[in-house]
Amino acid sequence: MDLKRAEHGHNMNTLYGEFTATGNQKVRCAVSLTDRELVVQRLTSIPAGRNRVVLSLKDCVGCRAYREDDNADSAAYLSAYFYPFKRRWVGSGFSRQRVEQCFRLAALQDPRANLDEAEKWARAVRERSNRCQHHRDGVPPSELSHPCRMMLLVNPHSGKGQALVLYNNHVQRMLNEAGVLHTLVVTERQNHARELVREADLSQWDALVIMSGDGLLFEVINGLLDRSDWKEAIRTPLGILPGGSGNALAASIHHYAGASLVSSEELLVSCGFLLCKGVVSRMDLVSVHLFSGTRLFSFLSLAWGFVADVDIESEKYRHVGAARFTVGTLVRLASLRVYKGKLAYLPLEADCNRMGSRNSNNHSATLHNSRDSPLQNSFHNSCHSNNSLKARRFERLRSSSKTQTGLWNSVLPRLEEPLPGNWVVVPEEDFVLVLAMYQSHLAEDLLAAPDATLDDGVIHLFYVKAGISRAALLRLFLAMEKGAHVTSSCAHLVHTKVRALRMEPYSPKGIITVDGEVVEYGPVQAEVHQGLARLISA
C-alpha cells in the first residue's frame, strides 16, 4: 500500500480486505480501495499481471451489500458495477462495457457483522466514486440527490419500436445498479408526455428522463414551459436515453463527454452511464416564434429546406432505424430543390453602430417580399388586414400566456415589425437548406456543429446557397459525419454564429421543423436563452 501512495504522489486512505470470489470459494482476492481505484489481486500462483484488475472509480455507477436468502450461510456479499471503456470485440475503437466485481465476506460467524463490513465497503465505494466526478472548467459539478427518484418516459413506437426491449435489456439493470428509484411511464399518443408534465406534481421527482427519439423531449420541455410555475419547472433536471432513430441530443451528450463515436446500443449504454452518474449541466433553449403567435421552445435545431424535407419525408423508412436518414438523403438528392425566401440574423458579437452602418449601406434591414413572392404578407407591412389580424392574435397570446412572463425581454422584434439595424440580411434569396443548430449532432452519425456546447448561448447557423451540385452536397453530408464540413472549401456553404435569426419562405407550401417536429409553415424567428434548462450529462 505504501508503494501505491508513492505512485499517486499523495497520502490516500486505502481500504484493504481479503475476500473470496462469488461462485468459487477456492479463489481468494486481495481488494484495495483507494480514492481513485478499486484494485483486485487474485491470491494464486499465476503471474500477477494476469490476475490484477484495476478499475477507475470514475467508471463506477454503484455498489451494494446484501445477504442471500439461505439462513444457513452467514456470509455477506459485495457487488460493484463499472462501465469502463474497453476495446470492441468487433470493429475498431472503444465503447463502455459492463464489468461487475462480486465478493463473498465470511470472516466472522455473525451474519450481521459480515453484512456491516460489506456495507462499509459499499458505502466507501459509492462515496469515493462520487468524489471522482469530472469538474467542468474547474467547477465542482452539480449532482442529483441520493437516493434519486426519476420519472422515466418511454415512447414504445420510437425508432424501430424497440424502446421497451432496450429498457428491459439495459436501462432497468443500470438504474438498479446505481440505486436509482424510477417509475416507468409508457406514452400512449402524441403530446401525452406534454400533457403529463404540464399537470404533474414535480416535487415527487428529482429528474424527468426521456427514452425515445428527440421528439418526446421536445414535448416534455414545452410541457414544462406551459406551466404557470415554469420558472421552477424548467429547472427540473432532464435526462435523455436514445430510443429513436435520430437520437441527436444523446449523441451530443456522448460527444461532450469526450468519447469516440458510437451508435445504437453502445450509445444507449454510454448515456445510461452518464444518467447514473447524475451530473447536471445547464442547457440552452431557443424560443421559436411563428407568425400565428405560437411560441415553441427548442433544444436542438430549426430547419427549412433540404434537411427538413429529408427528416419528414424519411418517416416512411422508419422501420430501418437510423438508416432512414441516409435513404431519405439519397432520395431527395435525386430531385434536388431550391427554396426561395429571405434570411436575416443577429451576429453573436453585433456592434450596433458598425452593423447598422453596413446594413444601411448595403441593403435594407427590413425583410421585404420580392415581387414574385406568392405570399402577400411581409414582415414590415403591419397595415395589411391579414397581418393586422395575426398581430392582434399574437398580442393576445403574448399578454395572456403566463408561461411567457419574464422571457419577453428579448432581442427580437415582433414578426410583423422591421428588424433593427444591427441585423445582417443575407443578400441571397435562393437556398438549398437553412439549418440552425444549438447542439453538436444532427443525428447519431452527423456532427453538424462540432464546436457547440450545451450552454454556450450560440445558434450555429448554416445555409447552402442555390447552385451547388448534387455531388458537392453529398460530399458535404459525408464530411458532416466527422464535422469536417465546417472547414471545407465549398463556396456554397455559409456557417456563422448568431444570437437570433429570422426567415421568410416565399412559397405558400413547404416544411419547417423544430427539433424534427413539423411546425406551421411561414415566417419564423428564433433567439437563444442561455442555460435555461438543466440536463443530466457529462
XYZ file of C-alpha atoms in Angstrom:
538
model
C 0.000 0.000 0.000
C 2.911 2.398 0.673
C 4.054 1.855 -2.916
C 0.580 2.837 -4.138
C 0.691 6.096 -2.175
C 4.080 6.942 -3.641
C 2.876 6.324 -7.169
C -0.005 8.785 -6.867
C 2.020 11.402 -5.084
C -0.313 11.943 -2.133
C -1.488 10.197 1.012
C -4.627 8.186 0.399
C -6.963 6.496 2.831
C -6.710 2.955 1.452
C -9.213 0.318 2.476
C -7.895 -3.261 2.304
C -9.541 -6.673 2.646
C -9.212 -10.301 1.581
C -12.374 -11.969 0.289
C -13.364 -14.997 -1.702
C -14.769 -14.751 -5.197
C -18.513 -15.197 -5.519
C -19.275 -18.560 -7.112
C -15.837 -20.061 -6.308
C -14.822 -20.027 -2.659
C -11.408 -21.540 -3.504
C -10.358 -18.284 -5.163
C -9.229 -15.586 -2.726
C -8.746 -11.968 -3.688
C -6.892 -9.086 -2.088
C -9.049 -5.997 -2.609
C -7.731 -2.446 -2.195
C -9.909 0.640 -2.399
C -8.071 3.929 -2.896
C -9.507 7.373 -3.530
C -9.408 6.676 -7.276
C -9.387 2.939 -7.924
C -10.610 -0.461 -6.928
C -7.705 -2.917 -7.257
C -8.412 -6.644 -7.233
C -5.486 -9.074 -6.958
C -6.138 -12.816 -7.116
C -4.029 -14.615 -4.499
C -2.809 -17.503 -6.657
C 0.493 -18.748 -8.026
C -0.324 -17.440 -11.536
C 1.776 -14.377 -12.517
C 0.339 -11.188 -11.062
C -0.023 -9.376 -14.386
C -2.730 -11.780 -15.454
C -4.641 -11.665 -12.184
C -4.627 -8.000 -11.264
C -7.607 -5.835 -12.188
C -7.578 -2.073 -11.727
C -10.899 -0.272 -12.120
C -11.280 3.502 -12.016
C -13.929 4.783 -9.649
C -14.878 7.326 -12.329
C -16.392 4.382 -14.207
C -18.375 3.073 -11.225
C -22.145 3.590 -11.177
C -22.925 1.852 -7.904
C -22.120 -0.708 -5.247
C -24.333 -2.717 -2.923
C -24.045 -5.076 0.024
C -26.525 -7.890 0.595
C -27.121 -11.362 2.026
C -28.504 -14.394 0.245
C -31.801 -15.951 1.313
C -30.002 -19.012 2.733
C -30.160 -18.588 6.540
C -27.509 -21.267 6.975
C -24.984 -19.082 5.149
C -23.542 -16.387 7.437
C -21.667 -14.693 4.585
C -22.437 -11.277 3.130
C -21.825 -10.248 -0.454
C -20.439 -7.136 -2.115
C -21.100 -6.202 -5.753
C -19.590 -3.188 -7.535
C -20.678 -2.143 -11.021
C -18.391 -0.452 -13.538
C -18.748 0.663 -17.165
C -15.189 1.338 -18.363
C -14.156 1.980 -21.951
C -12.925 -1.254 -23.481
C -11.910 -2.186 -26.999
C -14.810 -3.518 -29.024
C -14.964 -7.220 -29.773
C -15.868 -6.368 -33.365
C -14.512 -3.339 -35.201
C -12.149 -0.645 -34.046
C -12.456 1.864 -31.229
C -13.732 1.691 -27.678
C -17.114 1.596 -26.001
C -18.385 1.383 -22.438
C -18.827 -2.220 -21.377
C -20.235 -3.607 -18.159
C -17.868 -5.063 -15.545
C -19.188 -6.477 -12.279
C -16.927 -7.340 -9.332
C -18.519 -9.618 -6.709
C -17.019 -10.788 -3.422
C -18.048 -13.012 -0.529
C -17.307 -11.773 3.021
C -17.383 -14.563 5.625
C -14.613 -13.745 8.106
C -16.998 -13.748 11.062
C -19.630 -16.169 12.291
C -22.139 -13.410 12.939
C -24.176 -12.713 9.762
C -24.930 -9.160 10.909
C -21.225 -8.410 11.412
C -20.385 -9.685 7.926
C -23.164 -7.555 6.423
C -21.952 -4.498 8.349
C -18.473 -4.973 6.905
C -19.871 -5.355 3.378
C -21.993 -2.220 3.810
C -18.928 -0.287 4.994
C -17.176 -1.221 1.753
C -20.212 -0.436 -0.411
C -20.577 2.964 1.234
C -16.888 3.731 0.741
C -17.010 2.741 -2.953
C -20.049 4.950 -3.597
C -18.681 7.958 -1.711
C -15.260 7.819 -3.366
C -16.833 7.275 -6.770
C -18.952 10.407 -6.281
C -15.853 12.404 -5.386
C -14.240 11.331 -8.657
C -16.728 13.224 -10.833
C -15.210 15.331 -13.570
C -15.134 19.074 -12.947
C -16.136 21.367 -15.818
C -13.706 24.267 -16.076
C -12.534 23.556 -12.552
C -16.044 23.947 -11.099
C -17.419 21.062 -8.998
C -20.399 19.517 -10.811
C -23.972 19.830 -9.662
C -25.346 16.391 -8.868
C -28.704 14.756 -8.359
C -29.664 13.983 -4.793
C -29.230 10.464 -3.429
C -31.351 8.437 -3.389
C -32.724 9.785 -6.645
C -36.315 9.486 -7.891
C -36.849 9.603 -11.634
C -39.888 9.534 -13.870
C -38.839 7.584 -16.968
C -41.000 8.310 -20.023
C -40.730 5.762 -22.833
C -42.220 6.025 -26.309
C -42.745 2.372 -27.309
C -43.130 3.266 -31.003
C -39.994 5.352 -31.476
C -37.260 4.206 -33.842
C -37.741 0.567 -34.728
C -40.281 0.168 -31.924
C -37.683 -1.456 -29.643
C -37.581 1.108 -26.826
C -39.200 -1.152 -24.222
C -36.935 -4.040 -25.186
C -33.888 -1.790 -24.768
C -35.219 -0.616 -21.410
C -35.595 -4.208 -20.214
C -32.202 -5.299 -21.575
C -30.066 -2.381 -20.396
C -31.654 0.582 -18.652
C -33.567 -1.124 -15.859
C -30.463 -3.024 -14.724
C -28.209 0.046 -14.871
C -30.589 2.162 -12.805
C -30.967 -0.606 -10.244
C -27.182 -0.931 -10.013
C -26.936 2.806 -9.378
C -29.646 2.673 -6.721
C -31.901 4.998 -8.742
C -35.589 4.713 -7.933
C -37.656 5.201 -11.057
C -41.219 4.933 -12.265
C -41.760 3.802 -15.848
C -44.404 5.700 -17.823
C -45.223 4.427 -21.325
C -46.620 7.183 -23.538
C -49.798 6.330 -25.427
C -50.181 9.079 -28.026
C -48.693 12.247 -29.409
C -48.486 15.045 -26.801
C -49.196 12.590 -23.963
C -45.870 13.491 -22.356
C -46.526 17.222 -22.761
C -49.900 16.924 -21.042
C -48.467 14.740 -18.300
C -45.603 17.023 -17.253
C -47.835 20.092 -17.545
C -50.009 18.729 -14.719
C -47.535 16.573 -12.747
C -46.536 17.209 -9.143
C -42.856 17.749 -9.873
C -41.967 17.707 -6.178
C -42.221 13.900 -6.373
C -39.337 13.670 -8.844
C -35.681 14.622 -8.834
C -35.465 14.221 -12.615
C -37.515 13.513 -15.729
C -35.902 11.047 -18.125
C -36.949 10.520 -21.728
C -36.223 7.303 -23.589
C -37.182 7.893 -27.191
C -36.035 9.961 -30.124
C -35.738 13.724 -29.821
C -39.467 14.345 -30.302
C -40.503 13.213 -26.819
C -38.030 15.571 -25.149
C -39.484 18.391 -27.285
C -42.899 17.565 -25.786
C -41.554 17.484 -22.223
C -39.691 20.796 -22.467
C -42.714 22.585 -23.909
C -44.969 20.963 -21.326
C -42.767 22.312 -18.526
C -42.837 25.784 -20.056
C -46.643 25.611 -20.405
C -46.936 25.578 -16.617
C -47.762 28.621 -14.502
C -44.719 27.750 -12.351
C -42.467 27.392 -15.404
C -39.538 29.185 -13.772
C -39.189 26.379 -11.245
C -40.432 23.605 -13.520
C -37.801 24.185 -16.205
C -35.099 23.728 -13.557
C -36.129 20.077 -13.180
C -33.138 18.030 -14.415
C -33.845 16.221 -17.674
C -32.227 13.031 -18.907
C -32.139 11.569 -22.402
C -31.693 7.924 -23.401
C -31.582 7.095 -27.129
C -34.545 5.003 -28.202
C -35.452 6.552 -31.543
C -33.928 6.886 -34.984
C -32.380 10.367 -34.718
C -31.039 10.488 -31.137
C -29.208 13.743 -31.840
C -29.128 15.088 -28.280
C -27.982 11.718 -26.926
C -25.162 11.697 -29.466
C -24.280 15.272 -28.478
C -24.064 14.364 -24.788
C -21.824 11.417 -25.611
C -19.654 13.729 -27.718
C -19.367 16.310 -24.933
C -18.066 13.533 -22.654
C -15.039 13.282 -24.954
C -15.826 9.758 -26.107
C -15.325 8.368 -29.598
C -18.257 7.853 -31.961
C -20.666 5.038 -31.075
C -24.239 4.259 -32.074
C -27.235 2.068 -31.310
C -26.986 0.087 -28.055
C -23.438 1.310 -27.371
C -24.767 4.874 -27.355
C -27.565 3.792 -25.025
C -25.071 2.297 -22.558
C -22.955 5.464 -22.704
C -25.941 7.721 -21.996
C -27.215 5.320 -19.349
C -23.853 5.549 -17.605
C -23.999 9.373 -17.623
C -27.553 9.235 -16.312
C -26.490 7.008 -13.424
C -23.637 9.394 -12.552
C -26.223 12.146 -12.227
C -24.127 15.209 -13.120
C -26.380 18.159 -14.006
C -25.366 20.847 -16.507
C -27.126 23.900 -17.896
C -28.555 23.640 -21.413
C -29.544 26.383 -23.820
C -33.085 26.587 -25.149
C -34.165 28.529 -28.213
C -37.578 30.204 -28.374
C -39.155 29.895 -31.809
C -41.849 32.411 -32.795
C -44.331 31.539 -35.543
C -46.365 34.146 -37.388
C -49.661 32.889 -35.899
C -48.370 33.938 -32.475
C -47.457 30.433 -31.374
C -44.243 30.201 -29.390
C -42.271 26.977 -29.036
C -39.093 26.086 -27.206
C -36.397 24.111 -28.950
C -33.296 22.337 -27.650
C -31.740 21.086 -30.892
C -32.475 22.611 -34.290
C -34.593 24.715 -36.602
C -34.568 23.591 -40.242
C -36.003 24.667 -43.577
C -35.259 23.194 -46.968
C -33.297 20.039 -47.712
C -32.744 18.908 -44.096
C -36.360 19.457 -43.045
C -37.658 17.646 -46.135
C -35.378 14.648 -45.551
C -36.350 14.467 -41.872
C -40.079 14.329 -42.575
C -40.121 12.502 -45.909
C -37.924 9.716 -44.478
C -40.631 8.815 -41.927
C -41.803 6.166 -44.401
C -38.456 4.375 -43.875
C -38.688 4.402 -40.058
C -38.538 0.594 -39.950
C -34.834 0.693 -40.890
C -33.941 2.856 -37.865
C -31.215 5.498 -38.173
C -30.545 4.407 -41.780
C -33.813 6.151 -42.747
C -31.941 9.459 -42.971
C -29.391 8.006 -45.386
C -32.159 6.659 -47.598
C -34.083 9.927 -47.373
C -30.980 11.953 -48.276
C -30.354 9.914 -51.407
C -33.987 10.186 -52.486
C -34.044 13.977 -52.020
C -30.672 14.378 -53.781
C -32.168 12.710 -56.817
C -34.672 15.583 -57.117
C -32.815 18.477 -55.544
C -34.955 21.533 -54.833
C -34.312 25.253 -54.478
C -36.151 27.107 -51.689
C -36.833 30.821 -52.170
C -37.021 33.191 -49.242
C -35.382 35.806 -47.029
C -32.931 35.132 -44.208
C -31.538 37.528 -41.606
C -29.656 37.107 -38.348
C -28.242 38.938 -35.350
C -24.495 38.242 -35.182
C -23.100 36.871 -31.965
C -20.966 39.942 -31.357
C -23.084 42.578 -33.051
C -21.752 46.123 -32.865
C -24.820 48.304 -33.263
C -23.075 51.256 -34.937
C -20.910 49.206 -37.290
C -23.639 46.747 -38.241
C -26.233 49.463 -38.593
C -23.959 51.337 -40.957
C -23.251 48.230 -43.004
C -26.917 47.363 -43.340
C -27.929 50.878 -44.338
C -25.212 50.962 -46.990
C -25.750 47.522 -48.485
C -29.385 46.584 -48.113
C -32.471 47.225 -46.058
C -32.591 45.608 -42.623
C -36.302 45.008 -43.170
C -37.276 41.776 -44.869
C -39.492 42.623 -47.836
C -41.207 40.196 -50.154
C -39.946 40.152 -53.709
C -42.435 40.993 -56.433
C -42.866 37.394 -57.493
C -43.426 36.106 -53.946
C -46.609 34.024 -53.618
C -47.021 35.326 -50.071
C -48.835 38.631 -49.807
C -47.891 39.404 -46.202
C -44.460 40.718 -45.271
C -42.590 41.362 -42.070
C -42.802 45.128 -42.347
C -46.382 45.590 -43.526
C -48.475 45.529 -40.352
C -51.215 47.593 -42.056
C -52.334 44.698 -44.232
C -55.642 43.367 -42.894
C -54.367 39.794 -42.678
C -51.241 40.921 -40.869
C -53.240 43.109 -38.512
C -55.437 40.162 -37.556
C -52.396 37.968 -36.929
C -50.696 40.751 -34.989
C -53.711 41.158 -32.697
C -53.889 37.395 -32.154
C -50.152 37.359 -31.461
C -50.565 40.190 -28.928
C -53.412 38.391 -27.141
C -51.360 35.231 -26.827
C -48.409 37.249 -25.637
C -50.317 39.122 -22.936
C -52.375 36.175 -21.682
C -49.720 33.474 -21.524
C -48.351 33.113 -18.031
C -45.525 30.901 -19.225
C -44.009 33.677 -21.307
C -43.666 36.196 -18.482
C -40.038 37.121 -17.963
C -38.817 35.778 -21.293
C -40.069 38.681 -23.397
C -37.045 40.850 -22.676
C -35.556 39.674 -25.905
C -33.569 40.832 -28.917
C -36.489 40.004 -31.215
C -38.988 42.496 -32.536
C -42.417 41.196 -33.430
C -42.528 39.249 -36.651
C -44.559 41.960 -38.387
C -42.067 44.660 -37.372
C -38.868 45.656 -39.200
C -35.529 44.376 -37.962
C -33.100 46.614 -36.056
C -30.109 47.969 -37.930
C -27.576 45.661 -36.285
C -29.057 42.602 -38.012
C -27.482 41.149 -41.155
C -29.775 40.431 -44.093
C -28.432 37.692 -46.353
C -28.354 39.013 -49.942
C -29.141 35.605 -51.474
C -32.763 34.530 -51.722
C -32.333 31.041 -53.240
C -31.312 28.316 -50.799
C -30.867 24.567 -50.775
C -31.090 24.458 -46.991
C -31.182 26.642 -43.889
C -30.228 24.926 -40.634
C -29.884 26.421 -37.155
C -28.145 24.107 -34.650
C -27.550 24.572 -30.914
C -26.037 21.179 -30.072
C -23.248 19.285 -31.785
C -25.141 16.480 -33.539
C -27.973 16.467 -36.054
C -28.195 12.656 -35.823
C -26.128 9.847 -34.288
C -23.661 9.995 -37.158
C -23.880 13.686 -38.156
C -21.564 16.067 -36.292
C -23.209 19.229 -37.610
C -21.764 21.778 -35.152
C -18.517 20.285 -33.831
C -17.604 23.199 -31.550
C -21.064 23.574 -29.978
C -21.510 23.057 -26.238
C -24.574 22.645 -24.039
C -24.751 26.197 -22.738
C -22.615 28.445 -24.949
C -25.506 30.764 -25.808
C -24.864 30.277 -29.523
C -27.006 29.366 -32.509
C -24.857 27.792 -35.227
C -26.444 28.941 -38.482
C -25.685 27.052 -41.688
C -27.112 27.755 -45.089
C -26.321 26.365 -48.511
C -26.915 28.668 -51.462
C -28.524 27.503 -54.694
C -26.182 26.368 -57.445
C -24.471 23.567 -55.534
C -24.248 20.291 -57.416
C -25.688 17.052 -56.123
C -22.188 15.597 -55.825
C -20.933 18.584 -53.816
C -23.929 18.458 -51.469
C -23.410 14.743 -50.945
C -19.746 15.402 -50.119
C -20.832 17.967 -47.529
C -23.061 15.457 -45.758
C -20.368 12.787 -45.869
C -17.926 15.292 -44.357
C -20.506 16.102 -41.670
C -20.110 12.606 -40.231
C -16.850 13.846 -38.667
C -17.599 17.572 -38.602
C -15.213 18.264 -41.488
C -17.818 20.222 -43.467
C -17.137 23.382 -41.446
C -13.578 23.534 -42.794
C -14.485 22.500 -46.316
C -13.794 24.750 -49.294
C -17.386 24.601 -50.522
C -18.258 28.102 -51.787
C -21.988 27.461 -51.411
C -21.863 26.702 -47.658
C -22.024 29.543 -45.130
C -21.572 28.970 -41.388
C -21.905 31.727 -38.824
C -22.634 32.010 -35.110
C -25.658 34.088 -34.171
C -27.870 35.069 -31.255
C -31.104 35.203 -33.226
C -32.452 34.710 -36.741
C -35.484 35.339 -38.889
C -36.511 33.635 -42.126
C -39.386 34.119 -44.549
C -40.174 31.424 -47.106
C -41.769 32.780 -50.265
C -43.568 29.622 -51.340
C -47.027 29.003 -49.820
C -46.250 25.340 -49.046
C -43.260 23.612 -47.529
C -41.778 22.106 -44.412
C -40.187 23.781 -41.403
C -39.110 21.609 -38.494
C -38.246 22.375 -34.879
C -36.326 19.538 -33.201
C -37.519 17.310 -36.031
C -41.199 18.188 -35.494
C -43.213 19.878 -38.255
C -44.461 23.346 -37.331
C -46.612 25.945 -39.062
C -45.111 26.948 -42.388
C -44.373 30.608 -42.925
C -42.273 33.405 -41.414
C -40.418 32.348 -38.290
C -37.830 33.817 -35.966
C -35.834 32.452 -33.046
C -33.444 33.505 -30.293
C -31.304 31.652 -27.779
C -31.843 31.675 -23.997
C -28.570 30.639 -22.426
C -28.654 27.920 -19.777
C -32.425 28.000 -19.314
C -32.838 24.225 -18.829
C -30.961 21.579 -16.822
C -29.668 18.372 -18.414
C -28.057 15.271 -16.928
C -24.845 14.991 -18.928
C -21.072 14.711 -18.716
